[in-house]
Short mmCIF file of C-alpha atoms in Angstrom, two decimals:
data_model
loop_
_atom_site.label_atom_id
_atom_site.label_comp_id
_atom_site.label_asym_id
_atom_site.label_seq_id
_atom_site.Cartn_x
_atom_site.Cartn_y
_atom_site.Cartn_z
CA UNK A 1 119.77 90.74 73.91
CA UNK A 2 119.00 87.04 73.64
CA UNK A 3 118.60 84.47 76.35
CA UNK A 4 121.74 82.73 75.06
CA UNK A 5 123.76 85.94 75.41
CA UNK A 6 122.57 86.39 79.00
CA UNK A 7 123.60 82.80 79.76
CA UNK A 8 127.01 83.43 78.19
CA UNK A 9 127.48 86.56 80.31
CA UNK A 10 126.52 84.72 83.48
CA UNK A 11 128.95 81.92 82.60
CA UNK A 12 131.73 84.44 81.94
CA UNK A 13 131.05 86.04 85.30
CA UNK A 14 131.15 82.67 87.04
CA UNK A 15 134.57 81.99 85.54
CA UNK A 16 135.76 85.28 87.01
CA UNK A 17 134.15 84.59 90.38
CA UNK A 18 131.38 87.17 89.85
CA UNK A 19 127.81 86.37 90.90
CA UNK A 20 124.86 86.43 88.47
CA UNK A 21 123.25 89.58 89.91
CA UNK A 22 126.46 91.60 89.58
CA UNK A 23 126.94 90.46 85.96
CA UNK A 24 123.42 91.47 84.96
CA UNK A 25 123.70 94.82 86.75
CA UNK A 26 127.01 95.49 84.96
CA UNK A 27 125.37 94.62 81.63
CA UNK A 28 122.47 97.01 82.31
CA UNK A 29 124.92 99.79 83.22
CA UNK A 30 127.06 99.12 80.12
CA UNK A 31 124.13 99.22 77.70
CA UNK A 32 122.67 102.24 79.47
CA UNK A 33 125.99 104.09 79.15
CA UNK A 34 126.21 103.26 75.43
CA UNK A 35 122.68 104.54 74.81
CA UNK A 36 123.37 107.72 76.76
CA UNK A 37 126.40 108.38 74.58
CA UNK A 38 124.32 107.80 71.46
CA UNK A 39 121.56 110.19 72.53
CA UNK A 40 123.82 112.71 74.28
CA UNK A 41 121.96 112.33 77.53
CA UNK A 42 122.47 110.95 81.04
CA UNK A 43 118.99 109.81 81.95
CA UNK A 44 118.69 106.53 80.02
CA UNK A 45 118.88 103.23 81.84
CA UNK A 46 118.28 99.63 80.85
CA UNK A 47 116.62 96.65 82.48
CA UNK A 48 117.30 93.07 81.43
CA UNK A 49 115.00 90.14 81.99
CA UNK A 50 117.33 87.48 83.44
CA UNK A 51 115.18 84.67 82.05
CA UNK A 52 114.35 85.77 78.51
CA UNK A 53 117.14 88.25 77.93
CA UNK A 54 114.61 90.88 76.83
CA UNK A 55 115.84 94.44 77.14
CA UNK A 56 113.69 97.40 78.17
CA UNK A 57 114.94 100.97 77.80
CA UNK A 58 113.74 103.75 80.08
CA UNK A 59 114.29 107.46 80.46
CA UNK A 60 114.12 108.95 83.91
CA UNK A 61 113.37 112.66 84.14
CA UNK A 62 113.33 114.89 87.18
CA UNK A 63 110.17 116.92 87.81
CA UNK A 64 111.00 120.61 88.27
CA UNK A 65 109.21 123.91 88.37
CA UNK A 66 111.30 125.33 85.52
CA UNK A 67 113.07 123.16 82.94
CA UNK A 68 116.76 124.00 82.66
CA UNK A 69 117.93 120.71 81.11
CA UNK A 70 115.54 119.64 78.34
CA UNK A 71 115.41 115.87 77.97
CA UNK A 72 116.45 115.33 81.58
CA UNK A 73 113.77 117.45 83.26
CA UNK A 74 110.14 118.28 82.72
CA UNK A 75 107.45 120.38 84.35
CA UNK A 76 104.77 119.10 86.70
CA UNK A 77 102.14 119.30 83.95
CA UNK A 78 104.31 117.32 81.51
CA UNK A 79 105.11 114.68 84.14
CA UNK A 80 101.46 114.23 85.11
CA UNK A 81 100.77 113.12 81.56
CA UNK A 82 102.68 109.97 82.49
CA UNK A 83 102.24 109.86 86.25
CA UNK A 84 99.08 111.44 87.58
CA UNK A 85 100.42 112.23 91.06
CA UNK A 86 103.83 113.51 89.95
CA UNK A 87 105.27 116.29 92.10
CA UNK A 88 108.38 118.47 92.08
CA UNK A 89 111.61 116.48 92.68
CA UNK A 90 110.01 113.17 91.63
CA UNK A 91 111.93 110.98 89.19
CA UNK A 92 109.48 109.74 86.56
CA UNK A 93 110.34 106.93 84.15
CA UNK A 94 109.05 106.55 80.62
CA UNK A 95 109.59 103.62 78.30
CA UNK A 96 109.83 105.58 75.07
CA UNK A 97 112.97 104.26 73.38
CA UNK A 98 113.28 101.16 71.23
CA UNK A 99 115.39 98.30 72.66
CA UNK A 100 116.92 97.91 69.18
CA UNK A 101 120.25 99.56 69.84
CA UNK A 102 122.23 98.82 66.69
CA UNK A 103 125.63 97.26 66.12
CA UNK A 104 127.76 100.27 67.02
CA UNK A 105 126.02 100.82 70.34
CA UNK A 106 126.14 97.07 71.05
CA UNK A 107 129.90 97.01 70.40
CA UNK A 108 130.43 99.99 72.72
CA UNK A 109 128.33 98.30 75.38
CA UNK A 110 130.30 95.05 75.13
CA UNK A 111 133.58 96.95 75.47
CA UNK A 112 132.30 98.82 78.52
CA UNK A 113 130.93 95.60 80.00
CA UNK A 114 134.22 93.77 79.57
CA UNK A 115 136.09 96.57 81.37
CA UNK A 116 133.44 96.62 84.09
CA UNK A 117 133.70 92.87 84.69
CA UNK A 118 137.47 93.15 84.98
CA UNK A 119 137.02 95.94 87.54
CA UNK A 120 134.44 93.93 89.50
CA UNK A 121 136.79 90.95 89.56
CA UNK A 122 139.71 93.12 90.72
CA UNK A 123 137.59 94.73 93.44
CA UNK A 124 136.40 91.30 94.61
CA UNK A 125 139.96 89.98 94.79
CA UNK A 126 141.14 93.05 96.69
CA UNK A 127 138.25 92.74 99.15
CA UNK A 128 139.17 89.11 99.79
CA UNK A 129 142.78 90.13 100.51
CA UNK A 130 141.65 93.07 102.66
CA UNK A 131 139.78 90.54 104.82
CA UNK A 132 143.10 88.71 105.33
CA UNK A 133 144.87 91.81 106.67
CA UNK A 134 146.92 90.92 109.72
CA UNK A 135 147.49 87.36 108.55
CA UNK A 136 150.35 85.64 106.78
CA UNK A 137 150.33 85.07 103.02
CA UNK A 138 152.75 83.19 100.81
CA UNK A 139 153.86 84.39 97.41
CA UNK A 140 156.48 83.80 94.76
CA UNK A 141 159.00 86.51 93.93
CA UNK A 142 157.91 87.70 90.48
CA UNK A 143 159.98 90.86 90.11
CA UNK A 144 162.67 92.69 92.02
CA UNK A 145 163.89 96.27 91.88
CA UNK A 146 166.97 96.31 94.09
CA UNK A 147 165.47 94.94 97.31
CA UNK A 148 161.88 95.98 96.56
CA UNK A 149 159.96 92.82 95.70
CA UNK A 150 156.72 92.08 93.90
CA UNK A 151 155.20 88.76 94.97
CA UNK A 152 152.75 86.69 92.94
CA UNK A 153 150.00 85.81 95.43
CA UNK A 154 147.93 83.81 92.95
CA UNK A 155 145.03 86.10 92.09
CA UNK A 156 146.95 89.32 92.74
CA UNK A 157 150.39 90.76 93.35
CA UNK A 158 151.74 91.96 96.67
CA UNK A 159 154.38 94.62 97.28
CA UNK A 160 157.18 93.89 99.78
CA UNK A 161 159.39 97.01 99.93
CA UNK A 162 162.96 96.93 101.16
CA UNK A 163 161.91 98.91 104.24
CA UNK A 164 159.65 96.00 105.28
CA UNK A 165 162.45 93.42 105.03
CA UNK A 166 165.04 92.74 107.70
CA UNK A 167 168.76 92.92 107.04
CA UNK A 168 168.80 89.11 107.10
CA UNK A 169 166.25 88.73 104.29
CA UNK A 170 167.62 87.70 100.89
CA UNK A 171 165.34 86.37 98.15
CA UNK A 172 165.67 85.38 94.51
CA UNK A 173 163.23 85.39 91.59
CA UNK A 174 160.95 82.35 91.83
CA UNK A 175 161.51 81.82 95.55
CA UNK A 176 158.58 81.34 97.93
CA UNK A 177 158.25 84.10 100.52
CA UNK A 178 155.99 84.39 103.57
CA UNK A 179 155.00 87.85 104.81
CA UNK A 180 152.42 89.64 106.92
CA UNK A 181 149.60 91.24 104.92
CA UNK A 182 149.61 94.76 106.34
CA UNK A 183 146.82 96.36 104.33
CA UNK A 184 145.21 96.87 100.95
CA UNK A 185 145.62 100.55 100.24
CA UNK A 186 144.42 102.79 97.43
CA UNK A 187 147.09 104.51 95.33
CA UNK A 188 147.11 106.50 92.10
CA UNK A 189 147.90 103.22 90.35
CA UNK A 190 144.95 101.47 91.95
CA UNK A 191 144.74 99.21 95.01
CA UNK A 192 148.01 97.73 96.29
CA UNK A 193 148.57 94.83 98.68
CA UNK A 194 151.23 95.90 101.17
CA UNK A 195 153.35 93.22 102.87
CA UNK A 196 155.86 93.21 105.72
CA UNK A 197 158.42 90.90 107.28
CA UNK A 198 159.64 93.42 109.87
CA UNK A 199 156.36 94.01 111.71
CA UNK A 200 156.26 92.39 115.15
CA UNK A 201 152.93 90.74 114.30
CA UNK A 202 154.74 88.73 111.61
CA UNK A 203 156.58 86.90 114.40
CA UNK A 204 153.36 86.61 116.43
CA UNK A 205 151.53 84.97 113.52
CA UNK A 206 154.44 82.61 112.85
CA UNK A 207 154.19 81.39 116.45
CA UNK A 208 150.42 80.92 116.08
CA UNK A 209 151.13 78.67 113.09
CA UNK A 210 153.99 76.70 114.64
CA UNK A 211 152.48 76.31 118.12
CA UNK A 212 148.89 75.00 118.08
CA UNK A 213 148.57 75.86 121.77
CA UNK A 214 148.75 79.54 120.85
CA UNK A 215 146.23 79.12 118.05
CA UNK A 216 143.67 77.41 120.31
CA UNK A 217 144.18 79.84 123.19
CA UNK A 218 145.85 77.43 125.61
CA UNK A 219 148.92 79.67 125.56
CA UNK A 220 148.74 83.44 125.22
CA UNK A 221 151.40 85.73 123.81
CA UNK A 222 151.28 88.50 126.42
CA UNK A 223 153.97 90.76 124.99
CA UNK A 224 156.33 90.95 122.04
CA UNK A 225 159.17 93.36 121.28
CA UNK A 226 161.28 93.10 118.17
CA UNK A 227 164.38 94.54 116.61
CA UNK A 228 163.97 93.09 113.07
CA UNK A 229 166.94 91.10 111.84
CA UNK A 230 168.56 91.01 115.27
CA UNK A 231 166.47 89.91 118.26
CA UNK A 232 162.89 89.35 119.41
CA UNK A 233 161.69 89.00 122.99
CA UNK A 234 158.34 87.35 123.61
CA UNK A 235 156.46 86.69 126.86
CA UNK A 236 153.97 83.84 127.08
CA UNK A 237 151.41 82.70 129.64
CA UNK A 238 149.59 79.37 130.02
CA UNK A 239 145.81 79.48 130.28
CA UNK A 240 145.61 75.74 131.05
CA UNK A 241 146.70 74.46 134.49
CA UNK A 242 149.79 72.28 134.27
CA UNK A 243 150.75 73.40 130.76
CA UNK A 244 154.28 74.78 130.43
CA UNK A 245 153.84 77.82 128.18
CA UNK A 246 157.53 78.31 127.44
CA UNK A 247 158.04 74.61 126.67
CA UNK A 248 154.99 74.53 124.40
CA UNK A 249 156.24 77.50 122.40
CA UNK A 250 159.81 76.23 122.14
CA UNK A 251 158.70 72.75 121.09
CA UNK A 252 160.40 69.40 121.48
CA UNK A 253 164.15 69.92 121.26
CA UNK A 254 163.46 73.50 120.21
CA UNK A 255 161.84 72.44 116.93
CA UNK A 256 159.09 75.07 116.90
CA UNK A 257 161.17 78.10 117.75
CA UNK A 258 163.97 76.90 115.48
CA UNK A 259 161.57 76.79 112.53
CA UNK A 260 160.74 80.46 113.15
CA UNK A 261 164.40 81.40 113.61
CA UNK A 262 165.12 79.84 110.21
CA UNK A 263 162.17 81.70 108.64
CA UNK A 264 163.61 84.95 109.99
CA UNK A 265 167.09 84.20 108.65
CA UNK A 266 168.71 83.56 112.02
CA UNK A 267 167.11 86.31 114.13
CA UNK A 268 167.57 85.52 117.84
CA UNK A 269 164.41 84.86 119.85
CA UNK A 270 164.08 84.99 123.66
CA UNK A 271 160.98 83.25 125.05
CA UNK A 272 160.09 84.34 128.57
CA UNK A 273 157.42 83.11 130.93
CA UNK A 274 155.10 85.94 131.96
CA UNK A 275 154.53 86.80 135.64
CA UNK A 276 152.33 89.47 137.19
CA UNK A 277 155.00 90.82 139.53
CA UNK A 278 156.49 93.80 137.71
CA UNK A 279 159.95 93.60 139.29
CA UNK A 280 160.32 89.92 138.50
CA UNK A 281 159.01 90.42 134.98
CA UNK A 282 161.52 93.19 134.30
CA UNK A 283 164.31 90.96 135.59
CA UNK A 284 163.20 88.17 133.26
CA UNK A 285 162.92 90.57 130.34
CA UNK A 286 166.61 91.41 130.67
CA UNK A 287 167.64 87.79 130.14
CA UNK A 288 170.12 86.34 129.44
CA UNK A 289 171.74 88.82 131.86
CA UNK A 290 171.52 87.98 135.60
CA UNK A 291 169.84 90.67 137.73
CA UNK A 292 170.77 91.47 141.34
CA UNK A 293 167.87 93.78 142.20
CA UNK A 294 165.00 95.74 140.71
CA UNK A 295 163.56 98.89 142.29
CA UNK A 296 160.37 100.23 140.71
CA UNK A 297 158.84 103.69 140.85
CA UNK A 298 155.25 103.20 139.73
CA UNK A 299 154.57 106.94 139.67
CA UNK A 300 157.09 107.47 136.87
CA UNK A 301 156.95 103.91 135.46
CA UNK A 302 160.70 103.67 135.99
CA UNK A 303 162.76 100.65 137.03
CA UNK A 304 166.32 100.87 138.38
CA UNK A 305 168.18 97.62 137.78
CA UNK A 306 171.38 96.52 139.50
CA UNK A 307 173.37 93.78 137.79
CA UNK A 308 176.75 92.18 138.52
CA UNK A 309 179.58 94.27 137.12
CA UNK A 310 180.62 91.41 134.82
CA UNK A 311 177.09 91.30 133.32
CA UNK A 312 176.59 95.03 132.76
CA UNK A 313 177.39 94.98 129.05
CA UNK A 314 175.24 91.86 128.59
CA UNK A 315 172.28 93.48 130.34
CA UNK A 316 172.57 96.64 128.26
CA UNK A 317 173.22 94.77 125.03
CA UNK A 318 174.89 95.98 121.87
CA UNK A 319 173.91 99.63 121.32
CA UNK A 320 171.46 99.26 124.21
CA UNK A 321 169.37 96.66 122.41
CA UNK A 322 168.70 94.29 125.34
CA UNK A 323 167.60 97.10 127.66
CA UNK A 324 165.57 98.73 124.90
CA UNK A 325 163.64 95.54 124.10
CA UNK A 326 163.03 94.90 127.81
CA UNK A 327 161.59 98.42 128.12
CA UNK A 328 159.27 97.83 125.16
CA UNK A 329 158.22 94.48 126.54
CA UNK A 330 157.33 95.72 130.03
CA UNK A 331 156.34 99.33 129.46
CA UNK A 332 158.86 100.64 132.02
CA UNK A 333 161.72 103.09 131.59
CA UNK A 334 164.80 101.07 132.53
CA UNK A 335 168.03 102.36 134.13
CA UNK A 336 170.79 99.78 134.49
CA UNK A 337 173.85 100.07 136.74
CA UNK A 338 176.46 97.64 138.02
CA UNK A 339 176.91 96.60 141.65
CA UNK A 340 180.49 97.89 141.60
CA UNK A 341 181.46 100.48 144.26
CA UNK A 342 180.38 104.03 143.45
CA UNK A 343 182.66 105.83 141.04
CA UNK A 344 185.08 108.35 142.62
CA UNK A 345 184.18 112.03 142.56
CA UNK A 346 184.41 113.32 139.03
CA UNK A 347 183.99 109.79 137.71
CA UNK A 348 181.03 108.44 135.80
CA UNK A 349 178.57 105.69 136.65
CA UNK A 350 177.98 103.30 133.80
CA UNK A 351 174.25 103.03 133.11
CA UNK A 352 171.78 102.50 130.31
CA UNK A 353 168.33 103.93 129.87
CA UNK A 354 165.79 102.60 127.42
CA UNK A 355 162.16 103.42 126.89
CA UNK A 356 159.76 102.90 123.98
CA UNK A 357 156.04 102.80 124.64
CA UNK A 358 155.16 101.55 121.15
CA UNK A 359 155.47 97.88 122.07
CA UNK A 360 154.81 98.19 125.77
CA UNK A 361 152.77 95.46 127.47
CA UNK A 362 151.41 96.44 130.91
CA UNK A 363 152.80 94.14 133.58
CA UNK A 364 150.41 92.76 136.16
CA UNK A 365 147.35 92.61 133.87
CA UNK A 366 147.58 89.10 132.49
#
């Protein structure tokens, strides 16, 4: 191999974002693999001089008491002819093959090297995306199979399945889409970049982008519960005296929260100021419904809520959504009843119970 060829390889690697050392190592492995195929062995390896391009070919044999694989093993006596202090299990190298590899072997090596550089580039790209897991990425819709989307992320493609889109999401080919990078996972087809727009952290990251106070730590998102495509409840707390956390997150004339609502296709967002008192926090979490009283049983993490009769359906929400999100937000099991007189014997008290620990945020630990 000539110095010019080494320079060309290094330049090719640079264009693919691969460092010099990785390119040279890949070249050594490619030429070593080609020589092993030629000689029907597995013990040949190559070293390249990065300055001159000179190639040196070595064979590495394991020292054993009894040779079972001729050409890959030798006895102690044979090994000591090359290395005086050779002992069993040592790997002894000999430079006994000519670096002149021939055109066929060179062509095989170049083919292997090209495939290896492509793999190195792919692995590097996937590592860079894996480091972005938990953040928001933007891509262009490249392909769609029903509602399953493939996004062009620039150096790679991301997969946004229908199950990770809300019912409000509708996208067309060529449209820009923002999503949360969930993970880079290994599949039978190779690594895949998995995206989501339904994960609650998607909303959290959107707020970090829209509200600088959250990004710099002045305002903290204490809890977040989400029913994708319908409603999100979020509790915030100021870490700076005099700073209105709710106002900072909402923005002037609601500009910040409205930008997120539009990104989510119209999903409703309730922003609630966090307090340490559990009863008050639970009452706030049930907004926009007014609450008459809250009785908490800390032993069972249960809260019994009394609301005006006219507000019972509002407190419970459609299909129990408001109560369910409040339970997720506070970490309490919630029972809701109206302040109407007790139902006659044989009647039924109207109540709602909601509990879901998956999004629970302990109250009183801000």
